[in-house]
Amino acid sequence: MLNIALFGPPGAGKGTQSEFLVDQYNLCYISTGDLLRKELKAESKLGKEARDIIASGGLVSDEIIVQILEKTIAEHPHANGFLFDGFPRTRIQAYILEGLMTKLNTSLDCLVNLEVPEAESVRRLLERAKTSGRSDDNESVIRNRLKEYDEKTLPVLDFYQKKGLRMDVDGTQTVEEVREDVSRIAREQYNKRPVSLVVFGYPGSGRGSQAKALAEEFGLEFMATGRMLDEEIAAGTPVGKQVQSLYENGQLVPDEIVIPLIERRLENAKNVRGFIFKGFPRTLVQSYILDGLLKKYGCSASMVIEIEVPVLELMERLDRRSRTDACMPYDNGTEKIVRRLREHEIKTVPVIQKYGELHGVTKIDGTGSFEEVYVRCAAEVRTLFQVGERS
Ligand code: AP5
Ligand code: MG
């Protein structure tokens, strides 16, 4: 998610700059001013309550603002992030925003402050008044809006300065120059977010080799739980010995063993853009555990991929491998192979369905050569790193 607040006095250009940001990052746009004007036009209860205050240039009550915010956020459950324009406008609203972000399990990335002197604000708004039809675009009301801004809204800057989220932009430049500055800030914030990917597929679908190659190309930590367990076996640790016997019976390793290994790996990961999980989560319970683990790192699953291969081809692939040196201890024989495919069917398919319902799963055709499948996977993953790419 990318969450930005555009800040500045009336006429600073918040609305003007919003358009490209919303488009480029596919954000949900929340302009409390626009939302209030919509309520006004619809002559709703909220609109009626707010009408006189807006017309005089004052600030409407926090109760009204929270109601319209909650309504809009609820209408966009799958948003890539939010762009706030004209909110928060008081220190109290800054706390309200914290609460809303917490509820969505995310946080504000930055507050872009468009700096414009009062005289320029007035000049622009009087110009806009010729065509805007806004009840508050006339000189005396503009002066009152600016007064409200100085008294109630400016202190919000200090709140975000202390949090290290305030980014100043010279709003007196041309629209294009301001856009360049705002765009640079947004891009920096966007690139800072840790990316996390989950790769699913039946045993034999190529998920492991694809995920490993993706990790290398995109600078992600390769989180392959099977491999972590193998390392324990190779090192002959007590955990490794336990795992070995479970493997031989074709059983899943309990969470008490897997989770500490993942935690250690996450903690030790340095200089990575994010994480790519393979072989985890395998059960619904593990999917909740993953959400919790990622939350600790300020992220959630950015993309869930499923590599699809027809069952007969999977059997052929696994059978072929079981007769080579690359044979895995957990699939050296038809019975074990079938057991693993069934485990996936029963326990992991519901996890993929859960992600599908939540955020959507990117399905990749897993037939063909490794390279052919890789090209398909990489093209999807690249979209996570490309600004302006809609997801
Ligand atoms: P709101 O709609 O948010 O108005 P505002 O803050 O007064 O800001 P404006 O929309 O007037 O200016 P803008 O910064 O968007 O500038 P724009 O891009 O249009 O709020 C209205 C009212 O609703 C409030 O007074 C309050 O009553 C209520 N309200 C809203 N949110 C609230 C909240 N959270 N809590 C309580 N009450 C709330 O640009 C202005 C003009 O300048 C345009 O004509 C544009 O073309 C031009 N322009 C833009 N950039 C440039 C540039 N770089 N160079 C030259 N011209 C430019
Ligand atoms: Mg505006």
Coordinates of C-alpha atoms and ligand atoms in Angstrom, one line a residue:
M1 CA 0.0 0.0 0.0
L2 CA 1.0 3.6 -0.6
N3 CA -0.7 6.2 1.6
I4 CA -0.1 9.9 1.0
A5 CA -1.7 13.0 2.3
L6 CA -1.6 16.2 0.3
F7 CA -1.4 19.2 2.5
G8 CA -1.4 23.0 1.9
P9 CA -3.6 26.1 2.1
P10 CA -6.7 26.6 -0.1
G11 CA -5.5 27.0 -3.6
A12 CA -2.2 25.4 -3.1
G13 CA -2.9 22.9 -5.9
K14 CA -3.8 19.8 -3.9
G15 CA -6.7 18.9 -6.2
T16 CA -4.6 19.7 -9.3
Q17 CA -1.8 17.3 -8.2
S18 CA -4.1 14.6 -7.1
E19 CA -5.1 13.4 -10.5
F20 CA -1.8 12.1 -11.7
L21 CA -0.9 10.5 -8.4
V22 CA -4.2 8.6 -8.2
D23 CA -3.7 7.4 -11.8
Q24 CA -0.1 6.5 -11.5
Y25 CA -0.4 4.4 -8.3
N26 CA -4.0 3.4 -8.7
L27 CA -4.9 4.9 -5.3
C28 CA -8.3 5.5 -3.8
Y29 CA -8.7 9.3 -3.8
I30 CA -10.2 10.8 -0.7
S31 CA -10.8 14.5 -0.9
T32 CA -12.9 15.5 2.1
G33 CA -13.9 18.7 0.3
D34 CA -15.1 16.9 -2.8
L35 CA -16.9 14.3 -0.7
L36 CA -18.7 17.1 1.3
R37 CA -19.7 18.9 -1.9
K38 CA -21.2 15.6 -3.2
E39 CA -23.2 15.3 0.0
L40 CA -24.3 19.0 -0.4
K41 CA -25.4 18.3 -4.0
A42 CA -27.3 15.2 -3.0
E43 CA -29.0 17.3 -0.2
S44 CA -28.2 14.4 2.2
K45 CA -28.5 14.8 6.0
L46 CA -24.7 15.2 6.2
G47 CA -24.7 17.7 3.3
K48 CA -27.4 19.8 5.0
E49 CA -25.4 19.8 8.3
A50 CA -22.2 20.9 6.5
R51 CA -23.7 23.4 4.0
D52 CA -23.5 26.6 6.1
I53 CA -20.1 25.9 7.6
I54 CA -18.6 25.3 4.1
A55 CA -20.2 28.4 2.7
S56 CA -18.7 30.5 5.5
G57 CA -15.2 28.9 5.1
G58 CA -15.2 27.2 8.5
L59 CA -14.3 23.6 9.2
V60 CA -17.0 21.0 9.5
S61 CA -17.2 18.8 12.5
D62 CA -14.9 15.7 13.0
E63 CA -18.0 13.6 13.4
I64 CA -19.1 14.4 9.8
I65 CA -15.6 13.9 8.5
V66 CA -15.2 10.5 10.1
Q67 CA -18.6 9.4 8.7
I68 CA -17.7 10.3 5.1
L69 CA -14.2 8.8 5.4
E70 CA -15.5 5.5 6.8
K71 CA -18.1 5.3 4.0
T72 CA -15.5 5.9 1.3
I73 CA -12.9 3.6 2.7
A74 CA -15.5 0.8 3.1
E75 CA -16.4 1.2 -0.6
H76 CA -12.7 0.4 -1.6
P77 CA -11.7 -2.7 0.3
H78 CA -9.0 -3.7 -2.2
A79 CA -7.4 -0.2 -2.7
N80 CA -3.7 -0.2 -3.4
G81 CA -3.4 2.7 -1.1
F82 CA -5.1 6.1 -0.3
L83 CA -4.5 9.7 -1.4
F84 CA -5.9 12.1 1.1
D85 CA -6.6 15.7 -0.1
G86 CA -7.7 18.2 2.5
F87 CA -7.4 15.7 5.4
P88 CA -6.1 15.8 8.1
R89 CA -7.0 19.4 8.7
T90 CA -6.6 19.5 12.5
R91 CA -4.4 17.8 15.0
I92 CA -7.4 15.8 16.1
Q93 CA -7.9 14.7 12.5
A94 CA -4.3 13.6 12.5
Y95 CA -5.1 11.1 15.3
I96 CA -8.3 10.1 13.4
L97 CA -6.1 9.2 10.4
E98 CA -3.8 7.2 12.6
G99 CA -6.8 5.2 13.8
L100 CA -8.1 4.7 10.3
M101 CA -4.7 3.5 9.1
T102 CA -4.4 1.1 12.0
K103 CA -7.8 -0.3 11.3
L104 CA -6.6 -1.1 7.7
N105 CA -3.4 -2.6 9.0
T106 CA -1.3 0.1 7.3
S107 CA 0.2 3.5 7.9
L108 CA 0.7 6.9 6.3
D109 CA 3.9 7.0 4.2
C110 CA 4.2 10.8 3.9
L111 CA 2.5 14.1 4.0
V112 CA 3.3 16.3 1.0
N113 CA 3.2 20.0 2.0
L114 CA 2.5 22.3 -0.9
E115 CA 3.9 25.7 0.2
V116 CA 2.1 28.7 -1.3
P117 CA 2.0 32.3 0.2
E118 CA -1.4 33.7 1.0
A119 CA -1.5 36.3 -1.8
E120 CA -0.9 33.6 -4.4
S121 CA -3.7 31.4 -2.8
V122 CA -6.1 34.3 -3.1
R123 CA -5.1 35.1 -6.6
R124 CA -5.6 31.5 -7.8
L125 CA -8.9 31.0 -6.0
L126 CA -10.4 34.2 -7.4
E127 CA -9.4 33.1 -10.8
R128 CA -10.9 29.6 -10.2
A129 CA -14.1 31.3 -8.8
K130 CA -14.9 32.4 -12.4
T131 CA -15.7 28.8 -13.4
S132 CA -15.8 26.6 -10.2
G133 CA -19.3 27.3 -9.0
R134 CA -18.0 26.6 -5.4
S135 CA -20.0 28.4 -2.8
D136 CA -16.7 29.2 -0.9
D137 CA -14.8 30.7 -3.8
N138 CA -15.3 34.4 -3.1
E139 CA -12.9 36.8 -1.5
S140 CA -14.3 37.1 2.0
V141 CA -14.8 33.4 2.4
I142 CA -11.4 32.7 0.9
R143 CA -9.9 35.0 3.6
N144 CA -11.8 33.0 6.3
R145 CA -10.6 29.7 4.9
L146 CA -7.0 30.9 5.0
K147 CA -7.6 32.1 8.6
E148 CA -8.9 28.7 9.6
Y149 CA -5.9 27.1 7.8
D150 CA -3.4 29.3 9.8
E151 CA -5.1 28.7 13.1
K152 CA -6.2 25.1 13.0
T153 CA -4.5 23.3 10.1
L154 CA -0.9 24.5 10.2
P155 CA -0.2 22.8 13.6
V156 CA -0.8 19.5 11.7
L157 CA 2.6 20.1 10.0
D158 CA 4.4 19.9 13.3
F159 CA 2.7 16.6 14.1
Y160 CA 4.1 15.0 10.9
Q161 CA 7.5 16.8 11.2
K162 CA 8.0 15.0 14.5
K163 CA 7.1 11.7 12.9
G164 CA 9.6 12.3 10.0
L165 CA 6.8 12.2 7.4
R166 CA 6.7 15.8 6.4
M167 CA 7.9 16.6 2.8
D168 CA 7.9 20.2 1.7
V169 CA 7.3 21.2 -2.0
D170 CA 7.5 24.7 -3.4
G171 CA 3.9 25.1 -4.6
T172 CA 4.6 28.4 -6.4
Q173 CA 6.3 26.6 -9.3
T174 CA 4.4 25.7 -12.5
V175 CA 2.0 22.8 -12.3
E176 CA 4.5 20.6 -14.1
E177 CA 7.3 21.5 -11.8
V178 CA 5.3 20.8 -8.7
R179 CA 4.2 17.5 -10.3
E180 CA 7.8 16.5 -10.8
D181 CA 8.7 17.1 -7.1
V182 CA 5.6 15.3 -5.9
S183 CA 6.2 12.5 -8.3
R184 CA 9.8 12.1 -7.0
I185 CA 8.6 11.9 -3.4
A186 CA 5.9 9.4 -4.2
R187 CA 8.3 7.2 -6.2
E188 CA 10.8 7.2 -3.3
Q189 CA 8.1 6.2 -0.9
Y190 CA 6.8 3.5 -3.3
N191 CA 10.2 2.0 -3.7
K192 CA 10.7 1.9 0.1
R193 CA 7.9 -0.5 0.7
P194 CA 9.0 -4.1 1.4
V195 CA 7.5 -6.4 -1.3
S196 CA 6.4 -9.8 -0.3
L197 CA 5.4 -12.6 -2.7
V198 CA 3.9 -16.0 -2.1
V199 CA 4.4 -18.6 -4.8
F200 CA 2.0 -21.6 -4.8
G201 CA 1.8 -24.6 -7.0
Y202 CA 1.4 -28.4 -6.7
P203 CA 4.6 -30.3 -5.9
G204 CA 6.3 -30.7 -9.2
S205 CA 4.9 -27.4 -10.7
G206 CA 8.3 -25.8 -10.7
R207 CA 7.4 -23.3 -7.9
G208 CA 10.7 -23.8 -6.1
S209 CA 13.0 -23.2 -9.0
Q210 CA 10.9 -20.3 -10.3
A211 CA 10.7 -18.7 -6.9
K212 CA 14.5 -19.0 -6.4
A213 CA 15.2 -17.4 -9.8
L214 CA 12.7 -14.6 -9.1
A215 CA 14.4 -14.0 -5.7
E216 CA 17.8 -13.5 -7.4
E217 CA 16.5 -11.2 -10.2
F218 CA 14.4 -9.0 -7.9
G219 CA 16.7 -8.9 -4.8
L220 CA 14.2 -10.8 -2.6
E221 CA 15.1 -13.1 0.3
F222 CA 14.2 -16.6 -0.8
M223 CA 12.0 -18.0 2.0
A224 CA 11.8 -21.7 1.1
T225 CA 10.7 -23.5 4.2
G226 CA 11.5 -26.9 2.7
R227 CA 15.1 -25.8 2.1
M228 CA 15.4 -24.4 5.6
L229 CA 14.3 -27.8 7.0
D230 CA 16.8 -29.5 4.7
E231 CA 19.6 -27.3 6.1
E232 CA 18.6 -28.5 9.6
I233 CA 18.7 -32.1 8.5
A234 CA 22.1 -31.6 6.9
A235 CA 23.4 -29.9 10.0
G236 CA 22.1 -32.9 12.1
T237 CA 20.4 -30.6 14.6
P238 CA 17.7 -32.0 16.9
V239 CA 15.1 -30.2 14.8
G240 CA 16.7 -31.8 11.7
K241 CA 16.3 -35.3 13.1
Q242 CA 12.7 -34.7 14.0
V243 CA 12.0 -33.4 10.5
Q244 CA 13.7 -36.4 8.9
S245 CA 11.3 -38.9 10.4
L246 CA 8.3 -36.8 9.5
Y247 CA 9.5 -36.6 5.9
E248 CA 9.9 -40.3 5.7
N249 CA 6.2 -40.6 6.5
G250 CA 5.3 -37.9 4.0
Q251 CA 3.8 -35.7 6.8
L252 CA 3.8 -32.0 7.2
V253 CA 6.2 -30.5 9.7
P254 CA 4.4 -28.9 12.6
D255 CA 4.2 -25.1 12.9
E256 CA 6.2 -25.1 16.1
I257 CA 9.2 -26.2 14.1
V258 CA 8.7 -24.1 10.9
I259 CA 7.8 -20.7 12.3
P260 CA 11.0 -20.1 14.4
L261 CA 13.0 -20.9 11.4
I262 CA 11.1 -18.4 9.3
E263 CA 11.3 -15.8 12.0
R264 CA 15.1 -16.2 12.2
R265 CA 15.4 -15.9 8.5
L266 CA 13.2 -12.7 8.4
E267 CA 15.3 -11.1 11.2
N268 CA 18.6 -11.9 9.6
A269 CA 17.6 -10.7 6.1
K270 CA 19.8 -7.7 5.1
N271 CA 19.7 -5.4 2.1
V272 CA 16.7 -7.1 0.5
R273 CA 13.8 -5.5 -1.3
G274 CA 11.4 -8.0 0.3
F275 CA 10.7 -11.7 0.6
I276 CA 9.5 -14.5 -1.6
F277 CA 7.8 -17.4 0.1
K278 CA 7.7 -20.9 -1.4
G279 CA 6.2 -23.9 0.4
F280 CA 4.6 -21.6 3.0
P281 CA 1.8 -21.0 3.9
R282 CA 0.6 -24.6 3.3
T283 CA -2.4 -24.5 5.6
L284 CA -5.1 -21.9 6.5
V285 CA -3.5 -21.6 10.0
Q286 CA -0.1 -20.8 8.4
S287 CA -1.7 -18.1 6.2
Y288 CA -2.8 -16.3 9.3
I289 CA 0.7 -16.8 10.8
L290 CA 2.2 -15.3 7.7
D291 CA 0.0 -12.2 7.9
G292 CA 1.2 -11.8 11.5
L293 CA 4.8 -12.2 10.6
L294 CA 4.7 -9.8 7.7
K295 CA 2.8 -7.2 9.8
K296 CA 5.9 -7.1 12.0
Y297 CA 7.8 -5.8 8.9
G298 CA 5.1 -3.3 7.9
C299 CA 3.9 -5.3 4.9
S300 CA 1.4 -7.9 3.8
A301 CA 1.4 -10.3 0.8
S302 CA 2.0 -7.9 -2.2
M303 CA 1.3 -10.6 -4.8
V304 CA 0.2 -14.3 -4.6
I305 CA 1.2 -16.4 -7.6
E306 CA -0.1 -19.9 -8.5
I307 CA 1.8 -21.9 -11.1
E308 CA -0.6 -24.2 -12.7
V309 CA 0.3 -27.5 -14.3
P310 CA -2.1 -30.4 -15.2
V311 CA -2.0 -33.3 -12.6
L312 CA -0.9 -35.9 -15.1
E313 CA 2.1 -33.8 -16.1
L314 CA 2.9 -33.3 -12.4
M315 CA 2.9 -37.0 -11.8
E316 CA 5.2 -37.5 -14.8
R317 CA 7.6 -34.8 -13.7
L318 CA 7.8 -36.1 -10.1
D319 CA 8.2 -39.7 -11.2
R320 CA 10.9 -38.7 -13.6
R321 CA 12.8 -36.8 -10.9
S322 CA 12.4 -39.7 -8.4
R323 CA 14.5 -41.8 -10.7
T324 CA 17.4 -39.4 -10.9
D325 CA 20.0 -38.1 -8.4
A326 CA 17.8 -35.1 -7.8
C327 CA 15.3 -37.4 -6.1
M328 CA 13.9 -35.9 -2.9
P329 CA 13.5 -38.2 0.2
Y330 CA 9.8 -37.2 0.4
D331 CA 8.9 -38.3 -3.1
N332 CA 10.9 -41.5 -3.8
G333 CA 8.0 -43.6 -4.8
T334 CA 4.5 -43.3 -6.3
E335 CA 2.8 -43.7 -2.9
K336 CA 4.6 -40.8 -1.4
I337 CA 4.1 -38.6 -4.5
V338 CA 0.4 -39.2 -4.4
R339 CA 0.3 -38.5 -0.7
R340 CA 2.0 -35.1 -1.2
L341 CA -0.3 -34.2 -4.1
R342 CA -3.3 -35.0 -1.9
E343 CA -1.9 -33.0 1.1
H344 CA -1.7 -30.0 -1.3
E345 CA -5.2 -30.6 -2.5
I346 CA -6.7 -30.9 0.9
K347 CA -4.7 -28.3 2.9
T348 CA -3.1 -25.8 0.5
V349 CA -5.8 -25.3 -2.1
P350 CA -8.1 -23.7 0.5
V351 CA -5.3 -21.3 1.3
I352 CA -5.0 -20.3 -2.4
Q353 CA -8.8 -19.9 -2.5
K354 CA -8.6 -17.6 0.6
Y355 CA -6.0 -15.3 -1.0
G356 CA -8.1 -15.4 -4.2
E357 CA -11.1 -14.1 -2.3
L358 CA -9.0 -11.5 -0.4
H359 CA -6.8 -9.9 -3.0
G360 CA -6.8 -12.1 -6.1
V361 CA -4.3 -14.7 -7.1
T362 CA -2.1 -14.3 -10.2
K363 CA -2.3 -17.6 -12.2
I364 CA 0.7 -18.6 -14.3
D365 CA 0.6 -21.2 -16.9
G366 CA 3.3 -23.6 -15.7
T367 CA 3.6 -25.8 -18.8
G368 CA 6.6 -25.5 -21.1
S369 CA 10.3 -25.1 -20.4
F370 CA 11.7 -23.5 -17.2
E371 CA 12.6 -20.4 -19.2
E372 CA 9.1 -20.1 -20.8
V373 CA 7.4 -20.2 -17.4
Y374 CA 10.0 -17.9 -15.9
V375 CA 9.3 -15.2 -18.5
R376 CA 5.6 -15.4 -17.5
C377 CA 6.4 -15.2 -13.8
A378 CA 8.9 -12.4 -14.1
A379 CA 6.6 -10.3 -16.2
E380 CA 4.0 -10.4 -13.4
V381 CA 6.5 -9.7 -10.6
R382 CA 8.0 -6.8 -12.5
T383 CA 4.6 -5.0 -12.3
L384 CA 5.2 -4.7 -8.5
F385 CA 8.3 -2.6 -9.2
Q386 CA 7.0 -0.5 -12.0
V387 CA 5.4 2.8 -11.1
G388 CA 2.3 3.5 -13.1
E389 CA 1.5 -0.1 -13.6
R390 CA -2.0 -0.9 -12.4
S391 CA -2.4 -4.0 -10.4
Ligands
AP5_1 P1 -11.5 21.7 0.1 O1 -12.3 21.3 -1.0 O2 -10.5 20.8 0.6 O3 -10.8 23.2 -0.2 P2 -9.5 23.9 0.2 O4 -8.6 23.2 1.2 O5 -9.9 25.2 0.5 O6 -8.6 23.7 -1.1 P3 -9.0 24.0 -2.6 O7 -9.7 22.8 -3.2 O8 -9.7 25.3 -2.7 O9 -7.6 24.2 -3.2 P4 -6.6 23.1 -3.8 O10 -5.4 23.1 -2.9 O11 -7.3 21.8 -4.0 O12 -6.2 23.8 -5.1 P5 -6.6 23.4 -6.6 O13 -5.8 22.3 -7.1 O14 -8.0 23.5 -6.8 O15 -12.4 22.1 1.3 C1 -13.6 23.0 1.2 C2 -14.3 23.1 2.5 O16 -14.8 21.8 3.0 C3 -13.5 23.6 3.7 O17 -13.4 25.0 3.8 C4 -14.2 23.0 4.9 O18 -15.4 23.7 5.2 C5 -14.7 21.7 4.4 N1 -13.7 20.6 4.7 C6 -13.0 19.9 3.7 N2 -12.2 19.0 4.4 C7 -12.4 19.1 5.7 C8 -11.9 18.5 6.8 N3 -10.9 17.5 6.7 N4 -12.3 18.9 8.0 C9 -13.2 19.9 8.2 N5 -13.8 20.5 7.1 C10 -13.4 20.1 5.9 O19 -6.0 24.7 -7.3 C11 -6.5 26.0 -7.1 C12 -6.4 26.8 -8.4 O20 -5.1 27.1 -8.7 C13 -7.0 26.0 -9.6 O21 -7.7 26.9 -10.4 C14 -5.7 25.5 -10.3 O22 -5.9 25.4 -11.7 C15 -4.7 26.6 -9.9 N6 -3.3 26.0 -9.7 C16 -3.0 24.8 -9.1 N7 -1.7 24.7 -9.1 C17 -1.2 25.7 -9.7 C18 0.2 26.1 -10.0 N8 1.2 25.4 -9.7 N9 0.4 27.3 -10.6 C19 -0.7 28.1 -11.0 N10 -1.9 27.8 -10.7 C20 -2.2 26.6 -10.1
MG2 MG -9.2 20.9 -3.7

